[in-house]
mmCIF file of C-alpha atoms in Angstrom:
data_model
loop_
_atom_site.group_PDB
_atom_site.id
_atom_site.type_symbol
_atom_site.label_atom_id
_atom_site.label_comp_id
_atom_site.label_asym_id
_atom_site.label_seq_id
_atom_site.Cartn_x
_atom_site.Cartn_y
_atom_site.Cartn_z
ATOM 1 C CA MET A 24 22.550 -19.031 -4.686
ATOM 2 C CA ARG A 25 19.022 -20.643 -4.697
ATOM 3 C CA ILE A 26 16.119 -18.405 -3.616
ATOM 4 C CA GLY A 27 12.889 -19.295 -2.002
ATOM 5 C CA ALA A 28 9.912 -17.417 -1.097
ATOM 6 C CA ILE A 29 6.199 -17.845 0.431
ATOM 7 C CA THR A 30 3.286 -15.476 0.085
ATOM 8 C CA GLY A 31 -0.181 -15.506 1.442
ATOM 9 C CA ARG A 32 -1.588 -16.480 -1.249
ATOM 10 C CA TRP A 33 0.999 -18.454 -3.740
ATOM 11 C CA LEU A 34 3.955 -20.082 -2.325
ATOM 12 C CA PHE A 35 7.238 -19.836 -4.642
ATOM 13 C CA ARG A 36 10.929 -20.348 -5.120
ATOM 14 C CA ALA A 37 12.816 -17.908 -6.968
ATOM 15 C CA VAL A 38 15.774 -18.744 -8.352
ATOM 16 C CA VAL A 39 18.306 -16.778 -10.547
ATOM 17 C CA MET A 40 20.100 -17.595 -13.762
ATOM 18 C CA GLY A 41 22.935 -19.814 -12.632
ATOM 19 C CA ALA A 42 21.953 -19.923 -9.057
ATOM 20 C CA ILE A 43 21.294 -23.289 -8.946
ATOM 21 C CA LEU A 44 24.683 -24.457 -9.237
ATOM 22 C CA THR A 45 27.716 -27.514 -8.912
ATOM 23 C CA PRO A 46 30.368 -27.039 -6.485
ATOM 24 C CA ALA A 47 32.839 -26.515 -9.108
ATOM 25 C CA PHE A 48 30.724 -23.531 -10.291
ATOM 26 C CA GLN A 49 29.319 -22.150 -6.965
ATOM 27 C CA THR A 50 32.320 -19.911 -6.635
ATOM 28 C CA SER A 51 32.332 -18.142 -9.842
ATOM 29 C CA ALA A 52 28.339 -17.654 -9.859
ATOM 30 C CA ARG A 53 27.878 -13.560 -9.964
ATOM 31 C CA GLY A 54 24.330 -14.278 -8.589
ATOM 32 C CA TRP A 55 21.530 -11.629 -7.262
ATOM 33 C CA GLY A 56 24.730 -9.152 -6.559
ATOM 34 C CA ASP A 57 25.298 -8.826 -10.254
ATOM 35 C CA ALA A 58 22.595 -6.317 -12.360
ATOM 36 C CA THR A 59 23.742 -8.279 -15.003
ATOM 37 C CA GLU A 60 21.946 -11.752 -14.161
ATOM 38 C CA GLY A 61 18.470 -12.536 -15.994
ATOM 39 C CA ARG A 62 15.183 -12.457 -14.004
ATOM 40 C CA PRO A 63 14.628 -14.974 -10.972
ATOM 41 C CA LEU A 64 12.707 -18.279 -12.199
ATOM 42 C CA LEU A 65 9.775 -18.753 -10.170
ATOM 43 C CA GLN A 66 8.536 -22.382 -8.713
ATOM 44 C CA VAL A 67 4.610 -21.289 -7.193
ATOM 45 C CA SER A 68 2.686 -23.441 -4.700
ATOM 46 C CA LYS A 69 -0.978 -22.621 -3.898
ATOM 47 C CA PRO A 70 -2.146 -21.975 -0.194
ATOM 48 C CA ASN A 71 -3.796 -25.818 -0.417
ATOM 49 C CA ASP A 72 0.262 -26.921 -0.083
ATOM 50 C CA TYR A 73 0.828 -25.106 2.796
ATOM 51 C CA GLN A 74 -2.078 -25.039 4.574
ATOM 52 C CA ALA A 75 -2.511 -21.364 4.970
ATOM 53 C CA ASN A 76 -5.881 -19.100 4.884
ATOM 54 C CA THR A 77 -4.652 -15.781 5.434
ATOM 55 C CA ALA A 78 -1.358 -13.659 5.333
ATOM 56 C CA VAL A 79 1.626 -15.355 5.880
ATOM 57 C CA LYS A 80 4.603 -13.079 7.676
ATOM 58 C CA GLY A 81 7.321 -13.884 10.156
ATOM 59 C CA VAL A 82 9.616 -16.292 9.342
ATOM 60 C CA ALA A 83 11.994 -18.586 11.421
ATOM 61 C CA GLN A 84 13.980 -21.727 11.135
ATOM 62 C CA ASP A 85 15.372 -24.118 13.593
ATOM 63 C CA ARG A 86 18.946 -25.873 14.081
ATOM 64 C CA ASP A 87 17.453 -28.635 11.909
ATOM 65 C CA GLY A 88 17.070 -26.120 9.159
ATOM 66 C CA VAL A 89 13.212 -26.826 9.263
ATOM 67 C CA LEU A 90 11.379 -23.707 8.342
ATOM 68 C CA TYR A 91 8.390 -21.916 10.822
ATOM 69 C CA PHE A 92 5.824 -19.854 9.192
ATOM 70 C CA GLY A 93 3.314 -17.390 10.536
ATOM 71 C CA SER A 94 0.248 -16.798 9.450
ATOM 72 C CA ASP A 95 -4.007 -17.900 11.060
ATOM 73 C CA THR A 96 -1.628 -21.160 12.348
ATOM 74 C CA LEU A 97 2.141 -22.007 12.631
ATOM 75 C CA VAL A 98 3.073 -23.387 9.736
ATOM 76 C CA GLN A 99 6.312 -25.907 9.530
ATOM 77 C CA TYR A 100 8.196 -27.052 6.219
ATOM 78 C CA ASP A 101 10.664 -29.462 6.606
ATOM 79 C CA GLY A 102 11.708 -29.298 2.883
ATOM 80 C CA THR A 103 8.958 -31.994 1.302
ATOM 81 C CA SER A 104 5.758 -31.231 3.465
ATOM 82 C CA TRP A 105 3.915 -29.224 5.451
ATOM 83 C CA GLN A 106 2.463 -28.816 8.507
ATOM 84 C CA HIS A 107 0.058 -26.553 10.675
ATOM 85 C CA PHE A 108 -0.468 -26.014 14.271
ATOM 86 C CA ALA A 109 -3.043 -23.606 16.132
ATOM 87 C CA ALA A 110 -2.349 -20.705 17.246
ATOM 88 C CA GLY A 111 -4.180 -19.562 20.490
ATOM 89 C CA ASP A 112 -6.031 -16.758 20.115
ATOM 90 C CA ASN A 113 -4.126 -15.447 17.812
ATOM 91 C CA HIS A 114 -5.808 -14.162 14.550
ATOM 92 C CA VAL A 115 -2.522 -14.305 12.488
ATOM 93 C CA ILE A 116 1.070 -14.981 13.937
ATOM 94 C CA ASN A 117 3.379 -12.029 12.953
ATOM 95 C CA GLY A 118 6.224 -12.880 14.476
ATOM 96 C CA LEU A 119 8.355 -15.712 15.665
ATOM 97 C CA ALA A 120 11.902 -16.797 16.712
ATOM 98 C CA ILE A 121 13.553 -20.312 18.354
ATOM 99 C CA ASP A 122 15.626 -20.246 21.062
ATOM 100 C CA GLU A 123 18.405 -22.614 21.781
ATOM 101 C CA GLN A 124 16.421 -25.385 22.985
ATOM 102 C CA GLY A 125 13.803 -25.019 19.972
ATOM 103 C CA ARG A 126 11.090 -23.349 21.678
ATOM 104 C CA ILE A 127 9.222 -21.328 18.898
ATOM 105 C CA TRP A 128 8.576 -17.740 20.586
ATOM 106 C CA VAL A 129 5.183 -16.327 19.022
ATOM 107 C CA GLY A 130 3.244 -13.083 19.168
ATOM 108 C CA GLY A 131 0.486 -11.747 16.932
ATOM 109 C CA TYR A 132 -2.998 -9.829 17.163
ATOM 110 C CA GLY A 133 -4.354 -10.495 20.797
ATOM 111 C CA ASP A 134 -2.292 -13.527 22.260
ATOM 112 C CA ILE A 135 1.610 -13.954 23.015
ATOM 113 C CA GLY A 136 3.382 -17.278 23.942
ATOM 114 C CA TYR A 137 5.079 -20.400 22.367
ATOM 115 C CA TYR A 138 5.120 -23.797 20.488
ATOM 116 C CA ASP A 139 7.063 -26.778 22.194
ATOM 117 C CA LYS A 140 7.831 -30.401 20.860
ATOM 118 C CA ASP A 141 6.930 -33.408 22.482
ATOM 119 C CA THR A 142 8.329 -36.567 22.115
ATOM 120 C CA ALA A 143 6.377 -37.410 19.358
ATOM 121 C CA GLY A 144 7.729 -34.192 17.380
ATOM 122 C CA GLN A 145 4.249 -32.610 17.889
ATOM 123 C CA LEU A 146 4.063 -28.877 18.835
ATOM 124 C CA HIS A 147 2.004 -27.701 21.456
ATOM 125 C CA TYR A 148 0.980 -23.931 21.933
ATOM 126 C CA THR A 149 1.169 -22.231 25.815
ATOM 127 C CA SER A 150 -0.144 -18.668 26.116
ATOM 128 C CA LEU A 151 1.294 -16.146 28.132
ATOM 129 C CA LEU A 152 -1.586 -13.788 27.481
ATOM 130 C CA SER A 153 -2.677 -14.485 31.562
ATOM 131 C CA ARG A 154 0.937 -13.608 32.249
ATOM 132 C CA LEU A 155 -0.030 -9.417 31.000
ATOM 133 C CA PRO A 156 -1.853 -7.283 33.517
ATOM 134 C CA PRO A 157 -5.281 -6.938 32.079
ATOM 135 C CA GLU A 158 -4.564 -3.014 30.772
ATOM 136 C CA HIS A 159 -1.952 -4.828 28.581
ATOM 137 C CA ARG A 160 -4.048 -8.060 27.041
ATOM 138 C CA SER A 161 -6.852 -5.623 25.317
ATOM 139 C CA GLN A 162 -5.694 -4.854 21.587
ATOM 140 C CA LEU A 163 -2.411 -6.901 21.989
ATOM 141 C CA ASP A 164 -0.514 -6.092 18.769
ATOM 142 C CA ILE A 165 3.106 -7.657 18.085
ATOM 143 C CA TRP A 166 5.259 -7.527 15.248
ATOM 144 C CA GLY A 167 8.404 -8.931 16.338
ATOM 145 C CA VAL A 168 9.511 -11.512 18.468
ATOM 146 C CA GLU A 169 13.529 -11.783 19.331
ATOM 147 C CA VAL A 170 15.480 -14.173 21.793
ATOM 148 C CA THR A 171 18.210 -12.286 23.674
ATOM 149 C CA SER A 172 19.852 -13.498 26.341
ATOM 150 C CA ARG A 173 18.022 -11.529 29.488
ATOM 151 C CA GLY A 174 14.683 -12.833 27.937
ATOM 152 C CA VAL A 175 12.351 -12.595 24.867
ATOM 153 C CA VAL A 176 11.517 -9.421 23.377
ATOM 154 C CA PHE A 177 8.079 -8.717 21.455
ATOM 155 C CA SER A 178 7.585 -5.534 19.716
ATOM 156 C CA ALA A 179 4.098 -4.506 19.901
ATOM 157 C CA THR A 180 2.259 -1.176 17.892
ATOM 158 C CA ASN A 181 2.042 0.335 21.357
ATOM 159 C CA LYS A 182 4.545 -1.433 23.455
ATOM 160 C CA ILE A 183 7.876 -3.331 24.248
ATOM 161 C CA LEU A 184 7.629 -6.381 26.380
ATOM 162 C CA ARG A 185 10.336 -8.403 27.373
ATOM 163 C CA TRP A 186 9.595 -11.998 29.547
ATOM 164 C CA ASN A 187 12.567 -13.348 31.835
ATOM 165 C CA GLY A 188 11.051 -16.420 32.496
ATOM 166 C CA GLU A 189 8.491 -15.887 35.151
ATOM 167 C CA SER A 190 7.156 -11.848 34.295
ATOM 168 C CA PHE A 191 7.026 -9.527 31.752
ATOM 169 C CA HIS A 192 8.581 -5.832 31.803
ATOM 170 C CA ILE A 193 6.511 -3.402 29.631
ATOM 171 C CA TRP A 194 7.390 -0.390 28.627
ATOM 172 C CA PRO A 195 4.937 1.285 27.060
ATOM 173 C CA LEU A 196 4.756 3.899 23.693
ATOM 174 C CA LYS A 197 2.876 5.865 21.770
ATOM 175 C CA ASP A 198 0.532 3.524 19.223
ATOM 176 C CA GLY A 199 2.490 3.559 15.787
ATOM 177 C CA ARG A 200 -0.197 0.932 14.043
ATOM 178 C CA ARG A 201 3.185 -1.305 13.077
ATOM 179 C CA ALA A 202 6.104 -1.809 14.993
ATOM 180 C CA LEU A 203 9.790 -3.291 13.193
ATOM 181 C CA SER A 204 12.147 -5.092 15.077
ATOM 182 C CA GLN A 205 16.126 -6.759 14.767
ATOM 183 C CA LYS A 206 18.362 -8.356 16.492
ATOM 184 C CA ILE A 207 21.748 -7.081 16.319
ATOM 185 C CA GLY A 208 24.384 -8.746 18.535
ATOM 186 C CA ASP A 209 22.578 -9.183 22.019
ATOM 187 C CA ALA A 210 20.567 -6.098 21.404
ATOM 188 C CA VAL A 211 17.115 -5.652 20.033
ATOM 189 C CA TYR A 212 15.954 -2.575 17.518
ATOM 190 C CA THR A 213 12.389 -1.692 17.322
ATOM 191 C CA LEU A 214 11.051 0.614 15.097
ATOM 192 C CA ASN A 215 7.819 2.526 16.582
ATOM 193 C CA LEU A 216 6.469 4.861 14.086
ATOM 194 C CA GLU A 217 5.062 7.623 16.208
ATOM 195 C CA THR A 218 8.224 8.174 18.027
ATOM 196 C CA GLY A 219 11.652 6.281 15.959
ATOM 197 C CA LEU A 220 13.821 3.838 16.750
ATOM 198 C CA TRP A 221 14.630 2.317 20.026
ATOM 199 C CA LYS A 222 17.514 0.066 21.081
ATOM 200 C CA LEU A 223 16.543 -2.255 24.337
ATOM 201 C CA GLU A 224 19.819 -4.092 25.580
ATOM 202 C CA GLY A 225 19.962 -3.213 29.102
ATOM 203 C CA ASP A 226 17.408 -2.272 31.783
ATOM 204 C CA GLU A 227 15.673 0.453 29.479
ATOM 205 C CA PRO A 228 15.115 1.016 26.335
ATOM 206 C CA VAL A 229 17.016 3.995 24.388
ATOM 207 C CA LEU A 230 15.915 6.394 22.097
ATOM 208 C CA VAL A 231 18.471 5.891 18.506
ATOM 209 C CA VAL A 232 16.459 8.216 16.145
ATOM 210 C CA PRO A 233 13.648 10.452 17.182
ATOM 211 C CA TYR A 234 11.043 10.479 14.675
ATOM 212 C CA ASP A 235 11.347 14.312 12.779
ATOM 213 C CA PRO A 236 7.834 14.623 11.675
ATOM 214 C CA ALA A 237 9.241 17.256 8.761
ATOM 215 C CA ALA A 238 12.093 14.928 7.715
ATOM 216 C CA LYS A 239 9.497 11.743 7.821
ATOM 217 C CA ILE A 240 12.599 9.647 7.464
ATOM 218 C CA LEU A 241 12.690 6.296 9.695
ATOM 219 C CA PRO A 242 15.021 3.679 9.556
ATOM 220 C CA CYS A 243 13.789 0.446 9.095
ATOM 221 C CA TYR A 244 16.492 -2.180 9.072
ATOM 222 C CA LEU A 245 20.438 -1.989 9.722
ATOM 223 C CA LYS A 246 23.165 -3.250 8.412
ATOM 224 C CA PRO A 247 26.034 -2.867 10.539
ATOM 225 C CA LEU A 248 29.657 -1.846 9.179
ATOM 226 C CA ALA A 249 33.485 -1.938 10.454
ATOM 227 C CA ASP A 250 33.460 1.333 11.863
ATOM 228 C CA GLY A 251 30.321 1.140 14.255
ATOM 229 C CA SER A 252 27.914 2.558 12.104
ATOM 230 C CA PHE A 253 24.832 0.777 10.521
ATOM 231 C CA LEU A 254 23.882 1.094 6.714
ATOM 232 C CA ALA A 255 19.935 1.942 7.315
ATOM 233 C CA VAL A 256 17.516 1.289 4.972
ATOM 234 C CA THR A 257 14.791 4.026 5.538
ATOM 235 C CA THR A 258 11.470 4.688 4.059
ATOM 236 C CA ALA A 259 13.557 7.431 1.624
ATOM 237 C CA GLY A 260 15.969 4.944 0.965
ATOM 238 C CA LEU A 261 19.364 4.003 1.815
ATOM 239 C CA ALA A 262 21.556 5.990 4.200
ATOM 240 C CA ARG A 263 24.346 5.555 6.641
ATOM 241 C CA LEU A 264 23.365 5.812 10.473
ATOM 242 C CA GLU A 265 26.237 7.382 13.052
ATOM 243 C CA GLY A 266 24.906 7.630 16.038
ATOM 244 C CA SER A 267 21.284 9.317 15.545
ATOM 245 C CA LYS A 268 22.930 11.331 12.412
ATOM 246 C CA LEU A 269 21.303 9.784 9.003
ATOM 247 C CA THR A 270 22.572 10.476 6.018
ATOM 248 C CA LEU A 271 21.443 9.581 2.652
ATOM 249 C CA LEU A 272 23.197 8.009 0.182
ATOM 250 C CA PRO A 273 23.396 8.846 -3.653
ATOM 251 C CA GLY A 274 21.802 5.414 -5.023
ATOM 252 C CA ASP A 275 18.685 5.716 -7.077
ATOM 253 C CA CYS A 276 16.441 3.241 -4.703
ATOM 254 C CA GLY A 277 14.843 6.318 -2.826
ATOM 255 C CA GLN A 278 12.123 7.364 -5.109
ATOM 256 C CA PHE A 279 11.018 3.688 -5.570
ATOM 257 C CA ILE A 280 10.781 2.915 -2.246
ATOM 258 C CA LYS A 281 9.289 6.084 -1.002
ATOM 259 C CA ASP A 282 6.776 5.371 -4.367
ATOM 260 C CA ASN A 283 5.878 1.924 -3.947
ATOM 261 C CA ILE A 284 5.964 1.866 0.604
ATOM 262 C CA PHE A 285 8.697 0.123 2.431
ATOM 263 C CA THR A 286 7.549 -2.523 4.289
ATOM 264 C CA CYS A 287 10.832 -5.182 4.961
ATOM 265 C CA ALA A 288 14.690 -5.447 4.436
ATOM 266 C CA THR A 289 17.095 -7.884 4.909
ATOM 267 C CA ALA A 290 21.174 -8.573 3.573
ATOM 268 C CA ILE A 291 21.452 -11.258 1.161
ATOM 269 C CA ASP A 292 25.344 -10.702 1.862
ATOM 270 C CA ASP A 293 28.575 -8.198 2.194
ATOM 271 C CA HIS A 294 26.815 -6.299 -0.755
ATOM 272 C CA THR A 295 23.643 -6.516 -1.390
ATOM 273 C CA LEU A 296 20.390 -5.988 0.033
ATOM 274 C CA ALA A 297 16.565 -7.522 -0.282
ATOM 275 C CA VAL A 298 14.298 -4.634 0.031
ATOM 276 C CA GLY A 299 10.363 -5.219 0.275
ATOM 277 C CA THR A 300 7.558 -3.178 -0.541
ATOM 278 C CA TYR A 301 3.576 -3.046 -0.310
ATOM 279 C CA HIS A 302 3.041 -2.220 -4.157
ATOM 280 C CA GLY A 303 6.215 -2.988 -5.906
ATOM 281 C CA GLY A 304 7.428 -6.280 -4.819
ATOM 282 C CA VAL A 305 10.872 -6.536 -3.734
ATOM 283 C CA ILE A 306 14.244 -4.696 -5.064
ATOM 284 C CA LEU A 307 17.638 -6.057 -5.217
ATOM 285 C CA VAL A 308 19.904 -2.831 -4.292
ATOM 286 C CA ASP A 309 24.028 -1.954 -3.916
ATOM 287 C CA ILE A 310 25.354 -0.385 -0.635
ATOM 288 C CA GLU A 311 25.592 2.712 -2.929
ATOM 289 C CA GLY A 312 21.125 2.112 -2.861
ATOM 290 C CA ASN A 313 21.543 1.615 -6.472
ATOM 291 C CA ILE A 314 19.047 -1.026 -7.897
ATOM 292 C CA LEU A 315 19.831 -3.923 -9.217
ATOM 293 C CA HIS A 316 17.220 -6.450 -9.799
ATOM 294 C CA VAL A 317 13.613 -5.791 -9.468
ATOM 295 C CA ILE A 318 11.245 -8.743 -8.528
ATOM 296 C CA ASP A 319 7.820 -8.270 -9.294
ATOM 297 C CA ARG A 320 4.561 -9.556 -11.298
ATOM 298 C CA THR A 321 6.563 -9.028 -14.286
ATOM 299 C CA SER A 322 9.260 -11.590 -13.015
ATOM 300 C CA GLY A 323 5.899 -13.772 -11.825
ATOM 301 C CA LEU A 324 5.827 -12.770 -8.373
ATOM 302 C CA PRO A 325 1.866 -13.690 -7.926
ATOM 303 C CA ASP A 326 1.464 -10.445 -5.228
ATOM 304 C CA GLN A 327 3.057 -6.867 -5.125
ATOM 305 C CA ALA A 328 2.607 -6.860 -1.851
ATOM 306 C CA ILE A 329 5.608 -7.788 0.423
ATOM 307 C CA ASN A 330 5.084 -8.909 4.020
ATOM 308 C CA SER A 331 8.433 -10.440 4.794
ATOM 309 C CA LEU A 332 12.123 -11.176 3.705
ATOM 310 C CA PHE A 333 14.000 -13.836 5.269
ATOM 311 C CA LEU A 334 17.154 -15.475 4.393
ATOM 312 C CA ASP A 335 18.069 -18.981 5.249
ATOM 313 C CA ARG A 336 20.905 -20.830 5.946
ATOM 314 C CA GLU A 337 21.038 -21.987 2.800
ATOM 315 C CA LYS A 338 21.006 -18.927 1.437
ATOM 316 C CA ASN A 339 17.607 -19.207 0.237
ATOM 317 C CA LEU A 340 15.248 -15.831 -0.154
ATOM 318 C CA TRP A 341 12.178 -16.125 1.221
ATOM 319 C CA ILE A 342 9.576 -13.481 0.682
ATOM 320 C CA THR A 343 5.818 -13.631 2.350
ATOM 321 C CA THR A 344 2.843 -11.570 1.739
#
């Protein structure tokens, strides 16, 4: 398995020993899920290569395999070359998602909208900011974007918004400084740091896991399990989520996540998750929460602060800072 990554200061690809393989070897490759594998090798490109000047955050991939990255512009990578497209009044694009028609929905600080492609393949931005009530335009700070059958959901620091093609439905929340979102099935899970984990599937968001200020444990990423429960990456390590009850697992990643501050996570396969942190780079953990690998400066990462993780269709893991 090949793993690729992009950062706000550097772009790199990480390759685990034995990961770039001929088809005859792919089925026997141990890959990231085996703690005995060697350190990843990193290919690094500088910001001039992908023409972005600020932190790189959200990532999405279209039906043709082209990758898009959120920064001070929308950055496009087709596997060989980079292009960038103006982002309206966004100071930085934090979140993006692509619908079945290829429209790229984006949100960030100060703007909200989408890109459409013309007949020449060039992208053009349309802002939806004017479609918001005036009281919701100021200090707009969107962190997550998800496409559902009922509309496009934008998760902001102090609200959840859903665009149905004609208007926004807005659910105010307490200001949480940051938001995380994730789509599972047709439901969107939004983490608000002040109130907890919300689920939006029907007409109204439902609070699934209220924030407990005494425990200070929040589920930040969910991996569905066969019995209807979830494996949750939390601010204190891996846990099992059943209903609204979190049960921490015995793995050794908890202290690492506490010390280095969770930022993001994604599933690599059925047995392995990647967890990004603010101070410690990326850790790969098994489903019990045991650390398999640490990818940090000693591995070749130029920056330990991770903004997002994205697994593309070719099973490359992109890391952004």
